[in-house]
Amino acid sequence: MVAQSTQRQDSFFTLPSHPVGYLAIVATLTTAGIHLLLGPRVMGFSQTLGTLFILNGLGFLGGVLLYSSRYWRPELYLVAAGYAIVTILALFAFQGFSFDAFYMQGNLNPLAVAAKVAEAILALCAVYLYRTSAP
């Protein structure tokens, strides 16, 4: 039994200890997938923006890997929340500071809405997890 608990501690990847952690992972994978899906499409009209989409998606995937690793620390919840909030604000910085940012060619862009909702959920989950992990 002692060897089993030692092996678990030596494991590089672990599952979240709190159910909200699973919600954070789902939200993160959702926005990462949307950004990686849209990155090549956006490249067609803006290489810079397309590259930023791909890097953002990879950044979110890296965050999931770090969160699942033994290197995760409670302070990183605040980094995750900040990253998600900055990504939400980036939409408005590029598209304008109104609800028109969620529209493309006059139609509501469901992928933009889904990505921003996922990022808001991630930010809320990260803040909650930080508050519950703080001594």
PDB file of C-alpha atoms in Angstrom:
ATOM      1  CA  MET A   1       0.000   0.000   0.000  1.00  0.00           C
ATOM      2  CA  VAL A   2       2.868   2.392   0.722  1.00  0.00           C
ATOM      3  CA  ALA A   3       4.335   1.799  -2.747  1.00  0.00           C
ATOM      4  CA  GLN A   4       0.995   2.673  -4.321  1.00  0.00           C
ATOM      5  CA  SER A   5       0.749   6.052  -2.589  1.00  0.00           C
ATOM      6  CA  THR A   6       4.403   6.803  -3.430  1.00  0.00           C
ATOM      7  CA  GLN A   7       3.777   5.909  -7.058  1.00  0.00           C
ATOM      8  CA  ARG A   8       0.775   8.234  -7.132  1.00  0.00           C
ATOM      9  CA  GLN A   9       2.909  11.117  -5.786  1.00  0.00           C
ATOM     10  CA  ASP A  10       5.636  10.417  -8.343  1.00  0.00           C
ATOM     11  CA  SER A  11       3.144  10.448 -11.203  1.00  0.00           C
ATOM     12  CA  PHE A  12       3.708  13.312 -13.617  1.00  0.00           C
ATOM     13  CA  PHE A  13       0.000  13.767 -14.426  1.00  0.00           C
ATOM     14  CA  THR A  14      -2.891  13.702 -11.975  1.00  0.00           C
ATOM     15  CA  LEU A  15      -6.629  14.206 -12.166  1.00  0.00           C
ATOM     16  CA  PRO A  16      -8.229  17.274 -10.567  1.00  0.00           C
ATOM     17  CA  SER A  17      -9.055  16.878  -6.890  1.00  0.00           C
ATOM     18  CA  HIS A  18     -12.141  19.106  -7.128  1.00  0.00           C
ATOM     19  CA  PRO A  19     -15.143  18.706  -9.487  1.00  0.00           C
ATOM     20  CA  VAL A  20     -14.798  22.354 -10.551  1.00  0.00           C
ATOM     21  CA  GLY A  21     -11.366  21.393 -11.896  1.00  0.00           C
ATOM     22  CA  TYR A  22     -13.056  19.123 -14.433  1.00  0.00           C
ATOM     23  CA  LEU A  23     -15.330  21.970 -15.518  1.00  0.00           C
ATOM     24  CA  ALA A  24     -12.263  24.182 -15.919  1.00  0.00           C
ATOM     25  CA  ILE A  25     -10.613  21.548 -18.132  1.00  0.00           C
ATOM     26  CA  VAL A  26     -13.707  21.167 -20.320  1.00  0.00           C
ATOM     27  CA  ALA A  27     -14.010  24.945 -20.713  1.00  0.00           C
ATOM     28  CA  THR A  28     -10.312  25.225 -21.526  1.00  0.00           C
ATOM     29  CA  LEU A  29     -10.390  22.432 -24.097  1.00  0.00           C
ATOM     30  CA  THR A  30     -13.478  24.008 -25.663  1.00  0.00           C
ATOM     31  CA  THR A  31     -11.844  27.381 -26.209  1.00  0.00           C
ATOM     32  CA  ALA A  32      -8.548  25.788 -27.244  1.00  0.00           C
ATOM     33  CA  GLY A  33     -10.327  23.689 -29.859  1.00  0.00           C
ATOM     34  CA  ILE A  34     -12.244  26.681 -31.214  1.00  0.00           C
ATOM     35  CA  HIS A  35      -9.085  28.779 -31.511  1.00  0.00           C
ATOM     36  CA  LEU A  36      -7.141  25.966 -33.190  1.00  0.00           C
ATOM     37  CA  LEU A  37     -10.047  25.330 -35.572  1.00  0.00           C
ATOM     38  CA  LEU A  38     -10.413  28.991 -36.511  1.00  0.00           C
ATOM     39  CA  GLY A  39      -6.691  29.801 -36.681  1.00  0.00           C
ATOM     40  CA  PRO A  40      -6.124  28.462 -40.206  1.00  0.00           C
ATOM     41  CA  ARG A  41      -9.377  30.060 -41.413  1.00  0.00           C
ATOM     42  CA  VAL A  42      -8.395  33.447 -40.009  1.00  0.00           C
ATOM     43  CA  MET A  43      -4.954  33.080 -41.660  1.00  0.00           C
ATOM     44  CA  GLY A  44      -6.770  33.515 -44.966  1.00  0.00           C
ATOM     45  CA  PHE A  45      -7.390  37.195 -44.271  1.00  0.00           C
ATOM     46  CA  SER A  46      -4.838  38.025 -41.558  1.00  0.00           C
ATOM     47  CA  GLN A  47      -1.670  36.051 -40.923  1.00  0.00           C
ATOM     48  CA  THR A  48      -1.017  37.923 -37.702  1.00  0.00           C
ATOM     49  CA  LEU A  49      -4.475  37.279 -36.278  1.00  0.00           C
ATOM     50  CA  GLY A  50      -4.437  33.660 -37.472  1.00  0.00           C
ATOM     51  CA  THR A  51      -1.093  33.110 -35.773  1.00  0.00           C
ATOM     52  CA  LEU A  52      -2.449  34.664 -32.573  1.00  0.00           C
ATOM     53  CA  PHE A  53      -5.466  32.322 -32.706  1.00  0.00           C
ATOM     54  CA  ILE A  54      -3.211  29.282 -33.031  1.00  0.00           C
ATOM     55  CA  LEU A  55      -0.854  30.460 -30.281  1.00  0.00           C
ATOM     56  CA  ASN A  56      -3.819  31.168 -28.021  1.00  0.00           C
ATOM     57  CA  GLY A  57      -5.209  27.671 -28.603  1.00  0.00           C
ATOM     58  CA  LEU A  58      -1.800  26.151 -27.891  1.00  0.00           C
ATOM     59  CA  GLY A  59      -1.513  28.309 -24.772  1.00  0.00           C
ATOM     60  CA  PHE A  60      -4.787  26.956 -23.446  1.00  0.00           C
ATOM     61  CA  LEU A  61      -3.671  23.374 -24.190  1.00  0.00           C
ATOM     62  CA  GLY A  62      -0.400  24.066 -22.399  1.00  0.00           C
ATOM     63  CA  GLY A  63      -2.395  25.322 -19.441  1.00  0.00           C
ATOM     64  CA  VAL A  64      -4.347  22.053 -19.256  1.00  0.00           C
ATOM     65  CA  LEU A  65      -1.104  20.077 -19.358  1.00  0.00           C
ATOM     66  CA  LEU A  66       0.432  22.240 -16.640  1.00  0.00           C
ATOM     67  CA  TYR A  67      -2.741  22.006 -14.512  1.00  0.00           C
ATOM     68  CA  SER A  68      -2.653  18.224 -14.798  1.00  0.00           C
ATOM     69  CA  SER A  69       1.031  18.021 -13.911  1.00  0.00           C
ATOM     70  CA  ARG A  70       2.830  17.883 -10.594  1.00  0.00           C
ATOM     71  CA  TYR A  71       4.198  21.377 -11.306  1.00  0.00           C
ATOM     72  CA  TRP A  72       0.834  23.077 -10.736  1.00  0.00           C
ATOM     73  CA  ARG A  73       0.736  25.545  -7.848  1.00  0.00           C
ATOM     74  CA  PRO A  74      -2.306  27.365  -6.418  1.00  0.00           C
ATOM     75  CA  GLU A  75      -0.967  30.754  -7.551  1.00  0.00           C
ATOM     76  CA  LEU A  76      -1.282  29.581 -11.146  1.00  0.00           C
ATOM     77  CA  TYR A  77      -5.075  29.651 -10.798  1.00  0.00           C
ATOM     78  CA  LEU A  78      -4.791  33.444 -10.866  1.00  0.00           C
ATOM     79  CA  VAL A  79      -2.595  33.254 -13.977  1.00  0.00           C
ATOM     80  CA  ALA A  80      -5.213  31.054 -15.654  1.00  0.00           C
ATOM     81  CA  ALA A  81      -8.004  33.462 -14.720  1.00  0.00           C
ATOM     82  CA  GLY A  82      -5.993  36.418 -16.009  1.00  0.00           C
ATOM     83  CA  TYR A  83      -5.156  34.627 -19.255  1.00  0.00           C
ATOM     84  CA  ALA A  84      -8.822  33.842 -19.865  1.00  0.00           C
ATOM     85  CA  ILE A  85      -9.890  37.423 -19.117  1.00  0.00           C
ATOM     86  CA  VAL A  86      -7.199  38.880 -21.385  1.00  0.00           C
ATOM     87  CA  THR A  87      -8.377  36.576 -24.168  1.00  0.00           C
ATOM     88  CA  ILE A  88     -11.960  37.799 -23.693  1.00  0.00           C
ATOM     89  CA  LEU A  89     -10.805  41.419 -23.825  1.00  0.00           C
ATOM     90  CA  ALA A  90      -8.686  40.704 -26.910  1.00  0.00           C
ATOM     91  CA  LEU A  91     -11.847  39.962 -28.911  1.00  0.00           C
ATOM     92  CA  PHE A  92     -13.141  43.437 -28.140  1.00  0.00           C
ATOM     93  CA  ALA A  93      -9.754  45.030 -28.790  1.00  0.00           C
ATOM     94  CA  PHE A  94      -9.722  43.549 -32.301  1.00  0.00           C
ATOM     95  CA  GLN A  95     -13.449  43.752 -33.099  1.00  0.00           C
ATOM     96  CA  GLY A  96     -14.625  46.810 -31.179  1.00  0.00           C
ATOM     97  CA  PHE A  97     -16.012  47.300 -27.711  1.00  0.00           C
ATOM     98  CA  SER A  98     -19.642  46.341 -28.310  1.00  0.00           C
ATOM     99  CA  PHE A  99     -21.769  43.276 -28.855  1.00  0.00           C
ATOM    100  CA  ASP A 100     -21.049  43.700 -32.564  1.00  0.00           C
ATOM    101  CA  ALA A 101     -17.773  41.902 -31.792  1.00  0.00           C
ATOM    102  CA  PHE A 102     -19.813  38.683 -31.702  1.00  0.00           C
ATOM    103  CA  TYR A 103     -21.132  39.215 -35.214  1.00  0.00           C
ATOM    104  CA  MET A 104     -19.509  38.348 -38.511  1.00  0.00           C
ATOM    105  CA  GLN A 105     -20.998  39.645 -41.759  1.00  0.00           C
ATOM    106  CA  GLY A 106     -24.219  40.554 -39.953  1.00  0.00           C
ATOM    107  CA  ASN A 107     -24.746  37.136 -38.353  1.00  0.00           C
ATOM    108  CA  LEU A 108     -24.089  36.026 -34.795  1.00  0.00           C
ATOM    109  CA  ASN A 109     -20.863  34.015 -34.696  1.00  0.00           C
ATOM    110  CA  PRO A 110     -21.630  31.014 -32.457  1.00  0.00           C
ATOM    111  CA  LEU A 111     -17.967  30.029 -32.211  1.00  0.00           C
ATOM    112  CA  ALA A 112     -17.029  33.463 -30.858  1.00  0.00           C
ATOM    113  CA  VAL A 113     -19.833  33.253 -28.304  1.00  0.00           C
ATOM    114  CA  ALA A 114     -18.883  29.694 -27.286  1.00  0.00           C
ATOM    115  CA  ALA A 115     -15.203  30.591 -26.925  1.00  0.00           C
ATOM    116  CA  LYS A 116     -15.909  33.648 -24.773  1.00  0.00           C
ATOM    117  CA  VAL A 117     -18.427  31.781 -22.597  1.00  0.00           C
ATOM    118  CA  ALA A 118     -15.871  28.987 -22.112  1.00  0.00           C
ATOM    119  CA  GLU A 119     -13.204  31.547 -21.194  1.00  0.00           C
ATOM    120  CA  ALA A 120     -15.542  33.226 -18.695  1.00  0.00           C
ATOM    121  CA  ILE A 121     -16.311  29.832 -17.135  1.00  0.00           C
ATOM    122  CA  LEU A 122     -12.585  29.096 -16.961  1.00  0.00           C
ATOM    123  CA  ALA A 123     -11.895  32.426 -15.243  1.00  0.00           C
ATOM    124  CA  LEU A 124     -14.667  31.836 -12.697  1.00  0.00           C
ATOM    125  CA  CYS A 125     -13.518  28.258 -12.045  1.00  0.00           C
ATOM    126  CA  ALA A 126      -9.908  29.361 -11.611  1.00  0.00           C
ATOM    127  CA  VAL A 127     -10.822  32.075  -9.108  1.00  0.00           C
ATOM    128  CA  TYR A 128     -13.050  29.627  -7.202  1.00  0.00           C
ATOM    129  CA  LEU A 129     -10.319  26.977  -7.134  1.00  0.00           C
ATOM    130  CA  TYR A 130      -7.767  29.535  -5.957  1.00  0.00           C
ATOM    131  CA  ARG A 131     -10.047  30.670  -3.139  1.00  0.00           C
ATOM    132  CA  THR A 132     -10.709  27.084  -2.037  1.00  0.00           C
ATOM    133  CA  SER A 133      -7.005  26.152  -2.192  1.00  0.00           C
ATOM    134  CA  ALA A 134      -5.714  29.210  -0.303  1.00  0.00           C
ATOM    135  CA  PRO A 135      -4.811  28.548   3.352  1.00  0.00           C
TER     136      PRO A 135
END
